[in-house]
PDB file of C-alpha atoms and ligand atoms in Angstrom:
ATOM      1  CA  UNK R 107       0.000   0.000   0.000  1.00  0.00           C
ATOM      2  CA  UNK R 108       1.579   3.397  -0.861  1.00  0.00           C
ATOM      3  CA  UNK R 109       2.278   5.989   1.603  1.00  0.00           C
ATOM      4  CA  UNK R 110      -0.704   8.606   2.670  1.00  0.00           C
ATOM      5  CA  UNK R 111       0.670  12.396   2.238  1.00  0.00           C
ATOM      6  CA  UNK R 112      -0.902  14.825   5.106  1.00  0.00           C
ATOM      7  CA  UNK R 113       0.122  18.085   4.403  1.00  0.00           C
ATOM      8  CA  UNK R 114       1.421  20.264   7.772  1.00  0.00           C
ATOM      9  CA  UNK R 115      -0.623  23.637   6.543  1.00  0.00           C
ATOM     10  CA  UNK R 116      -4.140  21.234   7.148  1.00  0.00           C
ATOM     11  CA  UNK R 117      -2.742  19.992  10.503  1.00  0.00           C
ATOM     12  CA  UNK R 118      -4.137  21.451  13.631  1.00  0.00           C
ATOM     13  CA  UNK R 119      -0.837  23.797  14.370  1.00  0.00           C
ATOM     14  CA  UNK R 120      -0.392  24.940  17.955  1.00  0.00           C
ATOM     15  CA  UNK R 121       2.560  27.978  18.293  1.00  0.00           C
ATOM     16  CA  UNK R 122       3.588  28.002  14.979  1.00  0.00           C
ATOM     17  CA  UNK R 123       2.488  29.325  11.691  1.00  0.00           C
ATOM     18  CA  UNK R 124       1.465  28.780   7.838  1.00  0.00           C
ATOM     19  CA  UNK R 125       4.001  30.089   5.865  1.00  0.00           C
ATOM     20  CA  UNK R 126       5.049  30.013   2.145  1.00  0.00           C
ATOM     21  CA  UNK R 127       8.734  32.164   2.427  1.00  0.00           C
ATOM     22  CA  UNK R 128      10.825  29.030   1.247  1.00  0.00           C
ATOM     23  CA  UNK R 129      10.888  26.918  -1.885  1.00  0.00           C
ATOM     24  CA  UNK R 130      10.454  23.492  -2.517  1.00  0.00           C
ATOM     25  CA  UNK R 131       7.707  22.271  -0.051  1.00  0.00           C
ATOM     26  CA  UNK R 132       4.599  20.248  -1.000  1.00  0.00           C
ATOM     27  CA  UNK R 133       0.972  21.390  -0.963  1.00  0.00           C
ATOM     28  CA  UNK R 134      -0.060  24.984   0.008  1.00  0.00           C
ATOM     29  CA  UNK R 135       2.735  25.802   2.326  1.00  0.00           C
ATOM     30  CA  UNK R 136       4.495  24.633   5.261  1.00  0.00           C
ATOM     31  CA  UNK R 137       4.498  24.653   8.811  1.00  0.00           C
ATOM     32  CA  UNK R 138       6.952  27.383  10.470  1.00  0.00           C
ATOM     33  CA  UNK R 139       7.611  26.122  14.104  1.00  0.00           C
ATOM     34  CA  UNK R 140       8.045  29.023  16.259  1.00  0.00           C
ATOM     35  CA  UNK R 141      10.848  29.042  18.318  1.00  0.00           C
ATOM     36  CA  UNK R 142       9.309  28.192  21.187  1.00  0.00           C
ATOM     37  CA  UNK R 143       9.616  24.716  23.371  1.00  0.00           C
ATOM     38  CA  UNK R 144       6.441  22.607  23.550  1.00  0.00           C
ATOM     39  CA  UNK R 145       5.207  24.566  19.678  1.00  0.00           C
ATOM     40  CA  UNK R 146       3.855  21.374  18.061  1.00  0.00           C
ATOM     41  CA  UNK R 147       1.879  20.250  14.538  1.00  0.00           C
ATOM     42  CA  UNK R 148      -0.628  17.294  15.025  1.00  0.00           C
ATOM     43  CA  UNK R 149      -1.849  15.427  12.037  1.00  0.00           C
ATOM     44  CA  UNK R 150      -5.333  13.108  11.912  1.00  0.00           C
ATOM     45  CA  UNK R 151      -4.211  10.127  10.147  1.00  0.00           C
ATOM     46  CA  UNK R 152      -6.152   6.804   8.996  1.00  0.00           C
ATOM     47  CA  UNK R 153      -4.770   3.443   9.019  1.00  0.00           C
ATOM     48  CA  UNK R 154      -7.016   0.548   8.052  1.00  0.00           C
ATOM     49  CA  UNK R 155      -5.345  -1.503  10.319  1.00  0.00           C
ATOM     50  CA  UNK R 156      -3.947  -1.549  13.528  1.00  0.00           C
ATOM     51  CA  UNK R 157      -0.188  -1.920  13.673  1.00  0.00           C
ATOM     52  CA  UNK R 158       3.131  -0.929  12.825  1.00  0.00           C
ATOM     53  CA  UNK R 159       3.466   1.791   9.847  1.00  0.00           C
ATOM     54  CA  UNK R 160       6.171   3.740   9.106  1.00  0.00           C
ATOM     55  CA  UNK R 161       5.573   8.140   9.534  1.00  0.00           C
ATOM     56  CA  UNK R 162       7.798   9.903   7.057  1.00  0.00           C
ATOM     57  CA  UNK R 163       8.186  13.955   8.217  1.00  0.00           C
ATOM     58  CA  UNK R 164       9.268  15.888   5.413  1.00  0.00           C
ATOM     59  CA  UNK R 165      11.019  18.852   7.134  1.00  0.00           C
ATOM     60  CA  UNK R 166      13.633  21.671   6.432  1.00  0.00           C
ATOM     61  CA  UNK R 167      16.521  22.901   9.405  1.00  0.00           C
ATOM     62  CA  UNK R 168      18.370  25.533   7.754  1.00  0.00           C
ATOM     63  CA  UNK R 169      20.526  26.301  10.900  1.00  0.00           C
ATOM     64  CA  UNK R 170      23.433  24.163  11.758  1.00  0.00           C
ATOM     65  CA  UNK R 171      21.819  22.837  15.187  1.00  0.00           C
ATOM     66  CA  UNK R 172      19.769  19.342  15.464  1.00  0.00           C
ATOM     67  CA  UNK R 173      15.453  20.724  16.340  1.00  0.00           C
ATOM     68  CA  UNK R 174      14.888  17.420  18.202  1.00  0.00           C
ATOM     69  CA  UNK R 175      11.140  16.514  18.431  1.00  0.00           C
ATOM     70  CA  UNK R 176       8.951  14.256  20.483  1.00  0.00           C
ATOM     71  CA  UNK R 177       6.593  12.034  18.359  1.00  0.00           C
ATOM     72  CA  UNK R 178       3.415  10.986  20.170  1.00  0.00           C
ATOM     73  CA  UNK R 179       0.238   9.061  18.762  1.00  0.00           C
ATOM     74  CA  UNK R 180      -3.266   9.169  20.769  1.00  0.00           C
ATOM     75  CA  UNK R 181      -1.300  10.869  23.347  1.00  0.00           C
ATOM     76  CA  UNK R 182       1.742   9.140  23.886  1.00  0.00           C
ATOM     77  CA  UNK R 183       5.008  10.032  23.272  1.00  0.00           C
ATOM     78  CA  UNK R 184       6.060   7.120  21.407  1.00  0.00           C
ATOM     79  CA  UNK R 185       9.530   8.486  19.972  1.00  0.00           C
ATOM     80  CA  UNK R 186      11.498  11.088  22.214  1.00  0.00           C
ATOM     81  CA  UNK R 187      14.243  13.397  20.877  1.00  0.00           C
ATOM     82  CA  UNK R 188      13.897  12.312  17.178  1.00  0.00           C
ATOM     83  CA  UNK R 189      16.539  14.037  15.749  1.00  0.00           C
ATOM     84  CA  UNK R 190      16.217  16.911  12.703  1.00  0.00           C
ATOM     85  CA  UNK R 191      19.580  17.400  11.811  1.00  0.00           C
ATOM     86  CA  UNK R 192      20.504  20.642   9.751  1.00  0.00           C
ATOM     87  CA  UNK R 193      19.754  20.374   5.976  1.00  0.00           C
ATOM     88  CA  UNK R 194      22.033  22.702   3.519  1.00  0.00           C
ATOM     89  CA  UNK R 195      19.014  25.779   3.486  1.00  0.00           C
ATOM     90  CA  UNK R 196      15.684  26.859   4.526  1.00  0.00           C
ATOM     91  CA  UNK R 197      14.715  25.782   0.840  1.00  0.00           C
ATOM     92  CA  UNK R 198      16.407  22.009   0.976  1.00  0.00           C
ATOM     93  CA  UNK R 199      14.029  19.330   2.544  1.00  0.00           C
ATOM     94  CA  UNK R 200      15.222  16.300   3.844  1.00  0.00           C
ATOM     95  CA  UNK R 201      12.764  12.982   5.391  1.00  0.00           C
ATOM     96  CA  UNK R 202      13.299  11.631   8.719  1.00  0.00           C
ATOM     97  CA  UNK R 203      11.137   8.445   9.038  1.00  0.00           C
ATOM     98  CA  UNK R 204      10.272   6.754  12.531  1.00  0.00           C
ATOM     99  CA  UNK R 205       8.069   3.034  12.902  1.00  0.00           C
ATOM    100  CA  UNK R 206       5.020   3.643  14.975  1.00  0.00           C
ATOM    101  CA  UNK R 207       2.109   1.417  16.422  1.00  0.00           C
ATOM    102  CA  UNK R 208      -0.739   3.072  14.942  1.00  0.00           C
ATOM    103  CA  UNK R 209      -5.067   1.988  15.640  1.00  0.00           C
ATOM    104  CA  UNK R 210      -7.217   0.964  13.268  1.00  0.00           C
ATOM    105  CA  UNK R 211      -8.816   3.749  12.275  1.00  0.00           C
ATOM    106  CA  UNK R 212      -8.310   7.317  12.945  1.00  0.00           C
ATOM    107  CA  UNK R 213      -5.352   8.490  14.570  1.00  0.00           C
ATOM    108  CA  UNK R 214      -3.654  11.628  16.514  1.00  0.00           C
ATOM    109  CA  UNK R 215       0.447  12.126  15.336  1.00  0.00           C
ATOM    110  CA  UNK R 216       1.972  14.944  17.065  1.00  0.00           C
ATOM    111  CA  UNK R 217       5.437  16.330  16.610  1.00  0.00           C
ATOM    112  CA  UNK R 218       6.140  18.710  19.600  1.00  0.00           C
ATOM    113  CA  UNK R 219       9.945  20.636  19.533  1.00  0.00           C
ATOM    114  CA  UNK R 220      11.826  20.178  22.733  1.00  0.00           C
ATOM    115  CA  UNK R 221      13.896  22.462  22.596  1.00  0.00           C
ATOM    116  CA  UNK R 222      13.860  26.923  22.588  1.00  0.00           C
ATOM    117  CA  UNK R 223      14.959  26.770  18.776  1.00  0.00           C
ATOM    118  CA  UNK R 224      11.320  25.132  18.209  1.00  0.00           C
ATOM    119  CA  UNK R 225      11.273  22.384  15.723  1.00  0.00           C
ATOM    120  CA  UNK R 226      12.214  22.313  12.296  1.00  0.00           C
ATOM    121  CA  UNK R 227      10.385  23.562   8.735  1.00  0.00           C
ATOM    122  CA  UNK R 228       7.589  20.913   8.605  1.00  0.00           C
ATOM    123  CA  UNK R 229       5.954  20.513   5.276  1.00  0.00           C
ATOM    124  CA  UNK R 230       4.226  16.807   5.513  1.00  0.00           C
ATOM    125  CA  UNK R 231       4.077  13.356   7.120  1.00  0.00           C
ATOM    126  CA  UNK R 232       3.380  10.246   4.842  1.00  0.00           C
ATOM    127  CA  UNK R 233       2.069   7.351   6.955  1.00  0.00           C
ATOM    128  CA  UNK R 234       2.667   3.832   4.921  1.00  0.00           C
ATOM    129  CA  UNK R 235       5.394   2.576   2.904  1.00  0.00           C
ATOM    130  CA  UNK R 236       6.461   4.287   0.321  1.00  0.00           C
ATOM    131  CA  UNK R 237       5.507   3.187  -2.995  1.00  0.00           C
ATOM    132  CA  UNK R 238       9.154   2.526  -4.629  1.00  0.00           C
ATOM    133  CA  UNK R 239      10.272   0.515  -0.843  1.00  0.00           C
ATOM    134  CA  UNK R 240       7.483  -1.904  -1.769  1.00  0.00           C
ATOM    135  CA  UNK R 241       8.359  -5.655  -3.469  1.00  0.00           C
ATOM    136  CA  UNK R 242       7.003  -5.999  -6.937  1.00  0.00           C
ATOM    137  CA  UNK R 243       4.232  -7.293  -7.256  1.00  0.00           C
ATOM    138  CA  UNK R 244       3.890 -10.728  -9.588  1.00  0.00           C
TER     139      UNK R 244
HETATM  140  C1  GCU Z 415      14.209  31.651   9.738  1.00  0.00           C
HETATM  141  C2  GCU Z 415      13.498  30.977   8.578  1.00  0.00           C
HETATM  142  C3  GCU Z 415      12.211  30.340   9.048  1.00  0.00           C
HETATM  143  C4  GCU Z 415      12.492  29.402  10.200  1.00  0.00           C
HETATM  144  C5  GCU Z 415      13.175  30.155  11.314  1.00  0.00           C
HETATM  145  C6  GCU Z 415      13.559  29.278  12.494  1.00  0.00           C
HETATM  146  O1  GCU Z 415      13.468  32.752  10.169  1.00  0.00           O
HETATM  147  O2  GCU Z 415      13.221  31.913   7.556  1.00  0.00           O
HETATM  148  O3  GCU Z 415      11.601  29.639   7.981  1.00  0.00           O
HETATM  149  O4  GCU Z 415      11.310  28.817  10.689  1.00  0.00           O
HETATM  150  O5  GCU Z 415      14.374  30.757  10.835  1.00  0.00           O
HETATM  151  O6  GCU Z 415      14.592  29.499  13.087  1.00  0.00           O
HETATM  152  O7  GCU Z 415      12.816  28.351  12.832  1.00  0.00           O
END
């Protein structure tokens, strides 16, 4: 099954902002984290079965220090400190991709920033495999 794309700008956004000031994201926009600790994106994602899927965060970290987030589904931080190292620009994107048990059925991601430099440019999460890691089918 190919991935799911959920674009940031749709998210529900707490302490952070819609912006469009860099080039290269998906969709409308992305999500501008302020710099602010606990500033977080949360996505509504479906799964048609409960279990393990892989969440692929499209982001951008045009500063040369790591924005560590905390990745929690229905409440639960279920990755802590996920790292977001620097990418070349504000306008270069990079993926950082992390397992997670997900419900069947509708389900809360959130990526909160830890730290006072907020998180990172967000401009999606895919949920699935991607469709060019999948085996052939015969
Ligand atoms: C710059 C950049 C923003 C980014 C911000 C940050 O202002 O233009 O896109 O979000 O730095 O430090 O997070």
């Amino acid at each position: 099954r190919a991935a799911t794309d959920y674009q940031a700008e749709d998210a529900t956004i707490s302490q952070g902002a819609v912006a469009t000031n860099h080039t290269g994201y998906t969709g409308t926009g992305f999500v501008d984290y302020t710099n602010i600790t606990g500033s977080y994106v949360e996505f509504t994602v479906s799964a048609a079965s409960a279990g393990a899927s892989p969440v692929t965060l499209r982001y951008a970290n045009g500063t040369a220090v790591d924005r560590p987030m905390d990745l929690s589904v229905n409440g639960t931080v279920v990755a802590s400190g996920v790292t977001f190292p620097a990418t070349a620009d504000w306008n270069t994107w990079a993926t950082k991709s992390v397992n997670v048990q997900l419900g069947a059925g509708s389900n809360k991601i959130r990526a909160t920033a830890t730290t006072a430099n907020g998180g990172p440019n967000l401009d999606r999460v895919s949920v699935g495999a991607a469709a060019d890691t999948q085996a052939p089918s015969r």
